[in-house]
Coordinates of C-alpha atoms in Angstrom, one line a residue:
Chain J
M1 CA -57.4 -25.4 -33.4
T2 CA -59.9 -27.6 -31.6
P3 CA -58.1 -30.0 -29.4
G4 CA -58.7 -33.7 -29.9
L5 CA -60.2 -36.0 -27.2
K6 CA -56.8 -37.3 -26.2
E7 CA -55.4 -33.8 -25.7
I8 CA -58.4 -32.8 -23.6
I9 CA -57.9 -35.9 -21.4
E10 CA -54.2 -35.0 -21.1
S11 CA -55.2 -31.6 -19.7
L12 CA -57.7 -33.0 -17.3
V13 CA -55.3 -35.7 -15.9
F14 CA -52.7 -32.9 -15.5
I15 CA -54.9 -30.5 -13.7
S16 CA -56.4 -33.1 -11.4
L17 CA -55.1 -32.9 -7.8
E18 CA -56.0 -36.5 -7.1
P19 CA -55.9 -39.6 -9.3
L20 CA -58.5 -39.0 -12.0
T21 CA -61.0 -41.8 -12.1
L22 CA -62.6 -43.0 -15.3
E23 CA -65.9 -42.1 -13.8
K24 CA -65.0 -38.5 -13.2
L25 CA -63.4 -38.2 -16.6
K26 CA -66.5 -39.5 -18.3
E27 CA -68.6 -37.0 -16.3
A28 CA -66.5 -34.1 -17.4
L29 CA -66.5 -35.4 -21.0
A30 CA -70.2 -36.2 -21.1
D31 CA -70.4 -34.8 -24.6
F32 CA -68.2 -37.6 -25.9
P33 CA -69.2 -41.3 -26.3
A34 CA -67.9 -43.2 -23.3
A35 CA -66.2 -45.8 -25.5
E36 CA -64.2 -43.1 -27.2
V37 CA -63.1 -41.6 -24.0
E38 CA -61.8 -44.9 -22.8
E39 CA -60.0 -45.5 -26.1
A40 CA -58.4 -42.0 -26.0
L41 CA -57.3 -42.5 -22.4
T42 CA -55.6 -45.8 -23.3
D43 CA -54.0 -44.0 -26.2
L44 CA -52.7 -41.3 -23.9
V45 CA -51.2 -43.7 -21.4
R46 CA -49.5 -45.6 -24.2
S47 CA -48.0 -42.4 -25.8
Y48 CA -46.3 -41.6 -22.5
S49 CA -45.0 -45.2 -21.8
D50 CA -42.2 -45.4 -24.3
G51 CA -39.8 -44.0 -21.8
S52 CA -38.8 -41.1 -24.0
R53 CA -40.3 -38.5 -21.7
G54 CA -39.6 -36.9 -18.3
I55 CA -43.1 -37.4 -17.1
Q56 CA -45.6 -40.2 -17.4
V57 CA -49.2 -41.1 -16.8
I58 CA -49.6 -43.8 -14.3
Q59 CA -52.5 -45.7 -12.9
T60 CA -52.8 -45.5 -9.1
G61 CA -55.4 -45.2 -6.4
G62 CA -58.2 -46.0 -8.7
G63 CA -57.3 -43.3 -11.2
Y64 CA -54.7 -41.7 -13.5
I65 CA -52.2 -39.1 -12.6
F66 CA -49.0 -37.6 -14.1
S67 CA -45.8 -38.3 -12.3
T68 CA -42.1 -37.7 -13.0
R69 CA -40.2 -40.7 -14.3
P70 CA -38.3 -42.5 -11.6
E71 CA -35.0 -42.0 -13.5
C72 CA -35.3 -38.3 -13.0
D73 CA -35.5 -38.6 -9.2
P74 CA -32.0 -37.5 -8.4
W75 CA -32.6 -34.1 -10.1
V76 CA -36.1 -33.8 -8.8
R77 CA -34.9 -34.3 -5.3
R78 CA -32.2 -31.7 -5.8
L79 CA -34.6 -29.1 -7.1
L80 CA -37.0 -29.7 -4.2
K81 CA -34.1 -29.2 -1.8
I82 CA -33.1 -26.0 -3.5
D83 CA -36.7 -24.9 -3.3
R84 CA -36.9 -25.7 0.3
K85 CA -33.7 -23.8 1.1
S86 CA -35.0 -20.6 -0.4
K87 CA -38.3 -20.8 1.4
L88 CA -39.4 -20.7 5.0
S89 CA -41.8 -23.1 6.6
G90 CA -44.7 -21.9 8.7
A91 CA -42.8 -23.1 11.8
A92 CA -39.7 -21.2 10.7
M93 CA -41.8 -18.1 10.1
E94 CA -43.3 -18.2 13.6
T95 CA -39.9 -18.7 15.2
L96 CA -38.2 -16.0 13.1
S97 CA -41.0 -13.5 13.9
I98 CA -40.6 -14.2 17.6
I99 CA -36.9 -13.7 17.5
A100 CA -37.3 -10.6 15.4
Y101 CA -39.7 -8.9 17.8
H102 CA -38.2 -10.2 21.0
Q103 CA -34.5 -10.4 20.5
P104 CA -32.3 -11.2 22.3
I105 CA -34.1 -14.3 23.2
T106 CA -33.3 -17.9 24.3
S107 CA -34.6 -21.1 22.9
S108 CA -36.8 -21.8 25.9
E109 CA -38.4 -18.3 25.7
I110 CA -39.2 -19.0 22.1
Q111 CA -40.6 -22.4 23.0
A112 CA -42.8 -20.8 25.7
L113 CA -44.2 -18.3 23.2
R114 CA -44.8 -20.8 20.4
G115 CA -46.0 -23.6 22.7
V116 CA -43.8 -26.1 20.8
D117 CA -40.2 -27.2 20.8
S118 CA -38.4 -25.1 18.3
S119 CA -34.9 -26.5 18.3
Y120 CA -35.1 -28.0 14.8
T121 CA -36.5 -24.7 13.4
L122 CA -33.7 -22.8 15.1
K123 CA -31.2 -25.1 13.5
T124 CA -32.7 -24.4 10.1
L125 CA -32.8 -20.7 10.6
L126 CA -29.1 -20.8 11.7
E127 CA -28.3 -22.7 8.6
K128 CA -30.1 -20.1 6.5
R129 CA -28.1 -17.5 8.4
M130 CA -31.3 -15.6 9.3
I131 CA -30.4 -15.8 13.0
R132 CA -27.2 -16.1 15.0
I133 CA -26.1 -17.0 18.5
V134 CA -24.8 -14.0 20.3
G135 CA -23.9 -15.5 23.7
R136 CA -25.3 -17.1 26.7
K137 CA -27.8 -15.9 29.3
N138 CA -26.8 -15.5 32.9
S139 CA -29.6 -17.8 34.1
P140 CA -29.8 -21.4 35.2
G141 CA -28.5 -23.7 32.4
R142 CA -26.9 -20.7 30.7
P143 CA -29.0 -21.0 27.6
L144 CA -27.8 -19.7 24.2
I145 CA -29.3 -16.4 23.1
Y146 CA -30.3 -15.6 19.6
R147 CA -30.6 -12.5 17.4
T148 CA -31.5 -11.9 13.8
T149 CA -28.7 -11.2 11.3
D150 CA -28.0 -8.5 8.8
R151 CA -28.9 -11.1 6.2
F152 CA -32.4 -11.2 7.8
L153 CA -32.7 -7.5 7.5
A154 CA -31.6 -7.6 3.8
H155 CA -34.0 -10.4 3.1
F156 CA -36.9 -8.4 4.3
G157 CA -35.7 -5.1 2.9
L158 CA -35.1 -3.5 6.3
N159 CA -32.5 -1.0 7.3
S160 CA -32.8 -1.7 10.9
L161 CA -35.0 -3.6 13.4
E162 CA -36.9 -0.4 14.0
D163 CA -38.3 -0.8 10.5
L164 CA -40.2 -3.9 11.4
P165 CA -43.9 -3.3 11.0
T166 CA -45.6 -2.5 14.3
E167 CA -48.6 -4.2 15.7
E168 CA -50.7 -1.1 14.9
E169 CA -49.7 -1.1 11.3
I170 CA -50.4 -4.7 10.8
A171 CA -53.7 -4.4 12.6
R172 CA -54.6 -1.4 10.4
I173 CA -53.8 -3.3 7.2
L174 CA -55.7 -6.3 8.4
G175 CA -58.6 -4.0 9.2
E176 CA -58.9 -5.3 12.7
E177 CA -59.0 -1.9 14.3
K178 CA -62.3 -0.7 13.1
T179 CA -62.8 2.9 14.2
S180 CA -66.3 3.2 12.9
E181 CA -68.3 0.2 12.3
P182 CA -70.9 0.9 9.6
E183 CA -74.4 0.1 10.9
P184 CA -76.1 -2.6 9.0
Chain Q
M1 CA -74.9 2.5 -29.1
G2 CA -76.0 3.1 -25.5
T3 CA -73.5 5.9 -25.3
V4 CA -75.2 7.8 -28.2
L5 CA -78.4 7.7 -26.2
L6 CA -76.6 9.3 -23.3
E7 CA -75.6 12.2 -25.4
D8 CA -79.1 12.7 -26.6
R9 CA -80.6 12.8 -23.2
P10 CA -79.4 15.6 -21.0
Q11 CA -81.0 14.2 -17.9
Y12 CA -79.3 10.8 -18.0
E13 CA -78.4 9.2 -14.8
V14 CA -74.9 8.9 -13.5
R15 CA -74.6 6.3 -10.8
L16 CA -71.7 7.2 -8.6
E17 CA -71.2 3.5 -7.7
V18 CA -69.9 2.7 -11.2
F19 CA -66.9 5.0 -10.7
E20 CA -63.8 4.0 -8.9
G21 CA -63.4 7.5 -7.4
P22 CA -63.7 11.2 -8.1
L23 CA -60.9 11.1 -10.7
D24 CA -62.8 8.5 -12.6
L25 CA -66.0 10.5 -12.6
L26 CA -64.1 13.7 -13.7
L27 CA -62.5 11.9 -16.6
F28 CA -65.9 10.6 -17.7
L29 CA -67.4 14.1 -17.6
I30 CA -64.4 15.5 -19.5
R31 CA -64.7 13.0 -22.2
K32 CA -68.4 13.4 -22.4
K33 CA -68.1 17.1 -22.9
K34 CA -65.2 16.5 -25.3
I35 CA -63.0 18.8 -23.2
D36 CA -59.3 19.1 -23.5
V37 CA -57.7 17.9 -20.3
H38 CA -55.0 20.4 -20.6
N39 CA -57.4 23.3 -20.7
I40 CA -60.4 22.5 -18.5
P41 CA -63.2 25.1 -18.3
I42 CA -63.4 24.8 -14.6
A43 CA -66.8 26.5 -14.3
V44 CA -68.4 24.0 -16.7
I45 CA -66.9 20.9 -15.3
T46 CA -67.6 22.0 -11.7
R47 CA -71.3 22.4 -12.5
E48 CA -71.4 19.0 -14.2
Y49 CA -69.7 17.4 -11.3
L50 CA -71.9 19.0 -8.7
D51 CA -75.0 18.0 -10.7
C52 CA -73.9 14.4 -10.5
L53 CA -73.5 14.6 -6.7
Q54 CA -76.8 16.4 -6.3
R55 CA -78.7 13.9 -8.2
K56 CA -77.8 11.4 -5.6
E57 CA -80.3 11.2 -2.7
R58 CA -77.8 10.4 -0.1
I59 CA -74.1 10.5 0.1
N60 CA -72.6 7.6 1.8
L61 CA -69.7 9.3 3.7
D62 CA -67.9 6.0 4.2
R63 CA -67.5 5.4 0.6
E64 CA -68.1 8.7 -1.1
A65 CA -66.3 11.3 1.1
E66 CA -63.7 11.5 -1.6
F67 CA -66.3 12.7 -4.1
L68 CA -67.1 15.6 -1.8
L69 CA -63.5 16.4 -1.3
M70 CA -63.1 16.7 -5.1
A71 CA -66.1 19.0 -5.2
A72 CA -64.5 21.2 -2.7
L73 CA -61.2 21.3 -4.7
L74 CA -63.1 22.2 -7.9
I75 CA -64.9 25.0 -6.2
H76 CA -61.6 26.2 -4.7
I77 CA -59.9 26.2 -8.1
K78 CA -62.9 28.0 -9.7
S79 CA -62.6 30.8 -7.1
Q80 CA -58.9 31.1 -7.7
M81 CA -59.5 31.5 -11.4
L82 CA -62.0 34.3 -10.7
L83 CA -59.6 36.3 -8.6
P84 CA -58.6 39.5 -10.3
R85 CA -55.0 39.3 -11.3
E86 CA -52.5 41.8 -12.8
E87 CA -51.4 39.3 -15.3
P88 CA -53.1 36.0 -16.3
F89 CA -51.7 33.4 -13.9
P90 CA -48.5 35.1 -12.8
E91 CA -47.2 32.1 -10.8
E92 CA -49.0 29.0 -11.7
D93 CA -52.2 27.9 -13.2
P94 CA -54.5 26.8 -10.3
R95 CA -55.6 23.9 -12.4
R96 CA -52.1 22.5 -12.7
F97 CA -52.2 20.0 -9.9
L98 CA -55.5 18.6 -10.9
V99 CA -54.5 18.3 -14.5
D100 CA -51.4 16.4 -13.6
Q101 CA -53.4 14.1 -11.5
L102 CA -55.9 13.5 -14.2
L103 CA -53.3 12.8 -16.8
E104 CA -51.6 10.2 -14.7
Y105 CA -54.9 8.6 -13.7
Q106 CA -55.9 8.5 -17.3
K107 CA -52.7 6.5 -18.1
I108 CA -53.3 4.1 -15.2
K109 CA -56.9 3.5 -16.5
A110 CA -55.5 2.7 -19.9
A111 CA -52.9 0.4 -18.5
C112 CA -55.7 -1.3 -16.5
A113 CA -57.7 -1.9 -19.7
I114 CA -54.7 -3.6 -21.3
L115 CA -54.0 -5.7 -18.2
K116 CA -57.7 -6.6 -18.0
E117 CA -57.4 -8.2 -21.4
K118 CA -54.2 -10.0 -20.4
E119 CA -56.0 -11.3 -17.3
E120 CA -58.8 -12.6 -19.5
E121 CA -56.4 -14.4 -21.8
Q122 CA -54.5 -15.8 -18.9
S123 CA -57.6 -17.1 -17.2
L124 CA -57.7 -19.9 -19.9
F125 CA -54.4 -21.2 -18.8
W126 CA -54.7 -23.6 -15.8
T127 CA -51.7 -24.4 -13.7
R128 CA -51.8 -26.7 -10.7
E129 CA -52.2 -25.4 -7.2
G130 CA -50.8 -28.5 -5.6
L131 CA -49.1 -31.6 -6.7
P132 CA -51.0 -34.9 -6.8
P133 CA -50.0 -37.4 -4.2
L134 CA -47.1 -39.7 -5.0
A135 CA -44.1 -38.2 -6.8
E136 CA -41.8 -36.3 -4.6
A137 CA -44.3 -34.1 -2.9
G138 CA -42.4 -31.5 -0.9
D139 CA -43.3 -30.0 2.4
V140 CA -46.8 -28.5 2.0
D141 CA -45.8 -26.2 4.8
L142 CA -43.4 -24.2 2.7
A143 CA -44.3 -20.7 1.6
E144 CA -42.5 -17.7 0.1
V145 CA -42.6 -15.0 2.8
S146 CA -42.6 -11.3 2.9
L147 CA -42.1 -8.8 5.7
F148 CA -45.9 -8.6 6.0
D149 CA -46.1 -12.3 6.6
L150 CA -43.4 -12.1 9.2
A151 CA -45.2 -9.4 11.1
E152 CA -48.6 -10.9 10.6
T153 CA -47.3 -14.3 11.8
F154 CA -46.0 -12.8 15.0
F155 CA -49.1 -10.8 15.9
S156 CA -51.5 -13.5 15.0
L157 CA -49.4 -16.0 17.0
M158 CA -49.6 -13.6 20.0
K159 CA -53.3 -13.3 19.6
R160 CA -53.9 -17.0 19.2
K161 CA -51.9 -17.6 22.3
E162 CA -54.1 -18.9 25.1
G163 CA -57.3 -18.4 23.2
E164 CA -59.4 -15.5 22.1
N165 CA -59.9 -14.0 25.5
F166 CA -57.4 -11.3 24.9
R167 CA -58.7 -8.0 23.9
L168 CA -56.7 -5.2 22.4
V169 CA -57.3 -2.5 24.9
K170 CA -55.6 0.8 24.3
G171 CA -54.4 3.3 26.8
K172 CA -53.5 0.8 29.5
S173 CA -49.9 0.2 29.7
V174 CA -48.2 -2.0 32.2
S175 CA -44.6 -2.0 33.1
I176 CA -42.5 -5.0 33.6
E177 CA -41.5 -3.7 37.0
N178 CA -45.1 -3.5 38.2
K179 CA -45.9 -6.9 36.8
M180 CA -42.9 -8.4 38.6
K181 CA -44.2 -6.8 41.9
E182 CA -47.6 -8.2 41.2
I183 CA -46.3 -11.7 40.6
V184 CA -44.2 -11.6 43.7
R185 CA -47.1 -10.4 45.8
L186 CA -49.3 -13.2 44.4
L187 CA -46.7 -15.7 45.2
E188 CA -46.4 -14.5 48.8
E189 CA -50.1 -14.9 49.2
E190 CA -50.5 -18.2 47.4
S191 CA -47.1 -19.7 47.5
V192 CA -47.5 -21.4 44.1
L193 CA -48.7 -20.0 40.8
D194 CA -49.9 -21.8 37.8
F195 CA -48.3 -19.5 35.2
L196 CA -50.3 -20.5 32.1
E197 CA -53.5 -19.9 34.1
Y198 CA -52.2 -16.6 35.3
F199 CA -51.1 -15.7 31.7
S200 CA -54.5 -16.4 30.2
R201 CA -56.2 -14.4 33.0
Q202 CA -54.4 -11.2 31.7
E203 CA -56.8 -8.7 30.3
T204 CA -54.9 -7.5 27.3
L205 CA -52.4 -9.0 25.0
E206 CA -49.9 -6.5 26.0
E207 CA -50.3 -7.3 29.6
A208 CA -50.0 -11.0 28.9
I209 CA -46.7 -10.5 27.1
V210 CA -45.4 -8.2 29.8
S211 CA -46.3 -10.7 32.4
F212 CA -44.5 -13.3 30.5
F213 CA -41.3 -11.2 30.3
S214 CA -41.7 -10.3 33.9
L215 CA -41.6 -13.9 34.8
L216 CA -38.4 -14.3 32.7
E217 CA -36.9 -11.4 34.6
L218 CA -37.8 -12.9 37.9
I219 CA -36.3 -16.2 36.9
K220 CA -33.2 -14.4 35.7
A221 CA -32.9 -12.5 39.0
R222 CA -33.2 -15.8 40.7
M223 CA -36.2 -14.6 42.7
V224 CA -38.5 -17.3 41.6
L225 CA -38.3 -20.9 40.6
A226 CA -40.3 -21.9 37.5
I227 CA -40.7 -25.5 36.5
Q228 CA -42.5 -26.8 33.4
E229 CA -43.2 -30.4 34.2
Q230 CA -43.8 -31.5 30.6
L231 CA -43.8 -29.9 27.2
F232 CA -47.1 -28.0 26.7
H233 CA -48.0 -28.4 30.3
S234 CA -48.3 -25.6 32.7
I235 CA -45.5 -23.8 34.3
K236 CA -45.5 -23.8 38.1
V237 CA -43.9 -20.9 39.8
W238 CA -42.5 -20.7 43.4
L239 CA -40.9 -18.0 45.2
R240 CA -37.4 -18.9 46.2
K241 CA -37.0 -19.6 49.9
D242 CA -34.5 -16.8 50.6
V243 CA -36.7 -14.3 48.8
A244 CA -39.8 -15.5 50.6
R245 CA -38.0 -15.1 53.9
K246 CA -36.8 -11.6 53.1
G247 CA -40.4 -10.7 52.2
K248 CA -41.6 -11.6 55.7
Chain N
M1 CA -32.6 -46.0 -19.8
T2 CA -30.9 -42.8 -18.7
P3 CA -33.0 -39.8 -19.3
G4 CA -31.7 -37.0 -21.6
L5 CA -31.3 -33.4 -20.4
K6 CA -34.6 -32.4 -22.1
E7 CA -36.5 -35.1 -20.2
I8 CA -34.9 -34.2 -16.9
I9 CA -35.9 -30.5 -17.5
E10 CA -39.4 -31.7 -18.3
S11 CA -39.7 -33.4 -15.0
L12 CA -38.3 -30.4 -13.1
V13 CA -40.7 -28.0 -14.7
F14 CA -43.5 -30.4 -14.1
I15 CA -43.0 -30.6 -10.3
S16 CA -42.7 -26.8 -10.0
L17 CA -45.9 -25.2 -8.7
E18 CA -44.5 -21.7 -9.3
P19 CA -42.7 -20.7 -12.5
L20 CA -39.3 -22.3 -12.4
T21 CA -36.6 -19.8 -13.0
L22 CA -33.6 -20.5 -15.3
E23 CA -31.4 -19.7 -12.3
K24 CA -32.9 -22.4 -10.2
L25 CA -33.0 -24.8 -13.1
K26 CA -29.3 -24.3 -13.7
E27 CA -28.6 -24.8 -10.0
A28 CA -30.4 -28.1 -9.9
L29 CA -28.6 -29.1 -13.1
A30 CA -25.2 -27.9 -12.1
D31 CA -23.6 -31.1 -13.5
F32 CA -24.6 -30.0 -17.0
P33 CA -23.1 -27.2 -19.0
A34 CA -25.3 -24.1 -18.7
A35 CA -25.5 -23.6 -22.4
E36 CA -26.8 -27.1 -22.9
V37 CA -29.4 -26.6 -20.3
E38 CA -30.7 -23.5 -22.0
E39 CA -30.7 -25.2 -25.3
A40 CA -32.6 -28.2 -24.0
L41 CA -35.1 -25.9 -22.3
T42 CA -35.8 -24.1 -25.6
D43 CA -36.2 -27.5 -27.2
L44 CA -38.7 -28.6 -24.6
V45 CA -40.8 -25.4 -24.9
R46 CA -40.8 -25.9 -28.7
S47 CA -41.8 -29.5 -28.5
Y48 CA -45.0 -28.6 -26.6
S49 CA -45.9 -25.6 -28.7
D50 CA -47.1 -27.3 -31.9
G51 CA -50.6 -27.4 -30.5
S52 CA -50.8 -31.1 -30.6
R53 CA -50.9 -31.5 -26.9
G54 CA -53.3 -30.8 -24.0
I55 CA -50.6 -29.3 -21.9
Q56 CA -47.8 -26.9 -22.6
V57 CA -44.8 -25.2 -21.1
I58 CA -45.3 -21.4 -20.8
Q59 CA -42.9 -18.7 -19.9
T60 CA -44.5 -16.4 -17.3
G61 CA -43.8 -14.7 -13.9
G62 CA -40.0 -14.9 -14.5
G63 CA -39.9 -18.6 -15.2
Y64 CA -41.3 -21.7 -16.9
I65 CA -44.4 -23.7 -15.9
F66 CA -46.7 -26.3 -17.3
S67 CA -50.3 -25.2 -18.0
T68 CA -53.2 -26.6 -19.8
R69 CA -53.8 -25.5 -23.3
P70 CA -56.3 -22.6 -23.5
E71 CA -58.6 -24.5 -25.8
C72 CA -59.2 -27.1 -23.1
D73 CA -60.6 -24.5 -20.7
P74 CA -64.3 -25.5 -21.0
W75 CA -63.5 -29.1 -20.0
V76 CA -61.1 -28.2 -17.3
R77 CA -63.7 -25.9 -15.7
R78 CA -66.3 -28.7 -15.9
L79 CA -63.9 -31.1 -14.2
L80 CA -63.0 -28.7 -11.4
K81 CA -66.6 -27.5 -11.2
I82 CA -65.6 -23.9 -11.5
D83 CA -67.8 -21.5 -13.4
R84 CA -65.3 -18.8 -13.9
K85 CA -61.8 -18.1 -12.7
S86 CA -62.0 -15.3 -10.2
K87 CA -60.9 -11.9 -11.6
L88 CA -59.6 -8.9 -9.8
S89 CA -62.0 -6.0 -9.0
G90 CA -61.7 -2.6 -10.7
A91 CA -60.2 -1.1 -7.5
A92 CA -57.7 -3.9 -7.2
M93 CA -56.7 -3.5 -10.8
E94 CA -56.2 0.2 -10.4
T95 CA -54.2 -0.1 -7.2
L96 CA -52.1 -2.9 -8.7
S97 CA -51.3 -1.0 -11.8
I98 CA -50.3 2.0 -9.8
I99 CA -48.0 -0.1 -7.7
A100 CA -46.6 -1.9 -10.8
Y101 CA -45.7 1.4 -12.5
H102 CA -44.6 3.4 -9.4
Q103 CA -42.9 0.8 -7.2
P104 CA -41.6 1.0 -4.6
I105 CA -44.5 3.1 -3.4
T106 CA -46.3 3.9 -0.1
S107 CA -49.9 3.7 0.7
S108 CA -50.5 7.5 0.8
E109 CA -48.8 7.9 -2.6
I110 CA -51.2 5.3 -4.0
Q111 CA -54.1 7.2 -2.4
A112 CA -52.9 10.4 -4.0
L113 CA -52.7 8.8 -7.4
R114 CA -56.1 7.1 -7.2
G115 CA -57.9 9.9 -5.3
V116 CA -59.4 7.3 -3.0
D117 CA -58.4 5.5 0.2
S118 CA -56.9 2.2 -0.8
S119 CA -56.2 0.5 2.5
Y120 CA -58.8 -2.2 2.1
T121 CA -57.6 -3.0 -1.5
L122 CA -54.0 -3.2 -0.3
K123 CA -55.1 -5.7 2.3
T124 CA -56.8 -7.9 -0.3
L125 CA -53.8 -7.7 -2.7
L126 CA -51.4 -8.6 0.2
E127 CA -53.6 -11.6 1.0
K128 CA -53.6 -12.6 -2.7
R129 CA -49.9 -12.3 -2.6
M130 CA -50.0 -10.0 -5.6
I131 CA -48.0 -7.4 -3.6
R132 CA -45.6 -7.4 -0.7
I133 CA -44.2 -5.0 1.9
V134 CA -40.5 -4.5 1.2
G135 CA -39.5 -2.1 3.9
R136 CA -39.9 1.5 4.9
K137 CA -39.5 4.8 3.2
N138 CA -36.9 7.3 4.5
S139 CA -39.5 10.0 4.9
P140 CA -41.4 11.4 7.9
G141 CA -43.5 8.8 9.5
R142 CA -41.3 6.1 7.8
P143 CA -44.3 4.6 6.0
L144 CA -44.2 1.0 4.7
I145 CA -43.4 0.5 1.0
Y146 CA -45.0 -1.9 -1.4
R147 CA -43.9 -3.8 -4.5
T148 CA -45.6 -6.3 -6.9
T149 CA -44.7 -10.0 -6.7
D150 CA -43.9 -12.6 -9.3
R151 CA -47.3 -13.9 -8.7
F152 CA -48.7 -10.6 -10.0
L153 CA -46.6 -11.1 -13.2
A154 CA -47.9 -14.6 -13.6
H155 CA -51.5 -13.6 -13.1
F156 CA -51.3 -11.4 -16.2
G157 CA -49.0 -13.7 -18.1
L158 CA -46.1 -11.3 -17.9
N159 CA -42.6 -12.5 -17.7
S160 CA -41.1 -9.4 -16.1
L161 CA -42.1 -5.8 -15.3
E162 CA -40.7 -4.8 -18.7
D163 CA -43.7 -6.6 -20.2
L164 CA -46.1 -4.1 -18.6
P165 CA -48.1 -2.1 -21.2
T166 CA -45.7 0.5 -22.7
E167 CA -46.2 4.2 -23.0
E168 CA -47.0 3.6 -26.7
E169 CA -49.6 1.0 -26.0
I170 CA -51.2 3.3 -23.4
A171 CA -51.1 6.3 -25.8
R172 CA -52.8 4.2 -28.4
I173 CA -55.6 3.3 -26.0
L174 CA -56.0 6.9 -25.0
G175 CA -56.1 7.9 -28.7
E176 CA -58.8 5.5 -29.4
E177 CA -60.8 6.7 -26.4
K178 CA -60.6 10.3 -27.6
T179 CA -62.2 9.4 -30.9
S180 CA -65.0 7.3 -29.4
E181 CA -67.7 8.1 -27.0
P182 CA -67.1 7.6 -23.3
E183 CA -68.6 4.7 -21.4
P184 CA -68.9 4.9 -17.7

């Protein structure tokens, strides 16, 4: 079934990563009369505005985008939180990788390797039970020392820390250790 | 239609590049000759296969070494088959391994054909790669991670550290002990060391990491005093007075 | 106006960039009976499937996600200025199928099945997140082992590994090939 103009516009507003301007819309729909495009767009916005839907088309930043209905916010927020819990941020990855390869390690050693303060990330990793505190170091300030947990091993499918990929393996996979460079 | 033409012309050209590998080429020849995979006339297929290789002016060893390997295997099987035997194939048919490999590869190729269609269908469905602004945009930083990511993160972090002047040099290993001695010696000579500067002066990544841990060891052993004045700023290292005295 | 369960689910599927699993959905909607959640979800999928819309909810990669309708593809591509969605190479397809059917699998096992060195292809597939390293094999050398990801499933519109082409489908293809002439 050929889609109507309103449905095509719906798909375009949906796929657009920034507010879709009327201009851009008309450009993509050059095979339709401009007046019809405008009419179908108005139609689309109206069909979403009766409040019977979980999403809506709104006009913002000079264009049109889909957004969730504000009334759904509590659940949207909860889902995003769950999502965030199950994933690691880039910072968490960096910190976790340092702990994995250098344990036991203190917070300031991690900081020195990353070049940034990592206390927030450490807290997150502790909450996710990927790392644990195993004691204090016998050095000035007696800083806490961290290790990865069994949960960390399970998460990455490892039996022991010795199973971590070595630098050579990663280099080989990434193709950085070229043994014979083909001549151009 | 083009395939009918192929059958009519014995001297058609087979371009090695169109095949994913030797198994792919073998399967093509087997089908062309209408041969039963379970009972391959090895002499015939070996000749066909070698013809294909010989027609090529130059074998690119980087990409096509596996084609030669298969040629060697075929010739080996052929010679096995020719050996005089008391009974036909008393133990095992020398073709057995190759046949199993071909059968499995054939299945994979068929699955690929089906998956290719699914990919084609799926390419018409567009999902979003990011959320438009507004709404409850989450952390863009978030990513699902694998073991590979973890390891890659670590080693690229190490490499990024203090610029690109690290080279991965093999065969030179440095011990923490030696590094510690070197640092102490430098401190005796210059009294203060800018550690980040020293760190980035290291020739190899390994050395840099070792030097870092040597410093930690020295601090732990209370032999040196290291102070980082501000976040991101350099670390200044001094020899502790008692140690310095002992050294003299 | 308080949104109904179906509308809430609509908003949750909408903000998910990866297919939203039923599990996660239920977790975010823990205040509703699970059976009702499932029912409302089915309802939502159905309400988008009558072809009267430019977007739809599809089940793929182990969850639910919004996508544009396939018929809108020409205009979507024009808007995004993309000639063709990028497809996997023949080598990538072979390697991926081998991993899909034989997982968990090592790099040398893949090589034995393909008859060609596949390290470069593995790298590409790792980068595209179609496969991942899940640990090491308990065999000499303790090689790394690979598995396919949910992203792989979604790329082919599969919902689970059980949706992979079956023995029968494969046999049918092979039967057809036997009766027709080969094509390189």
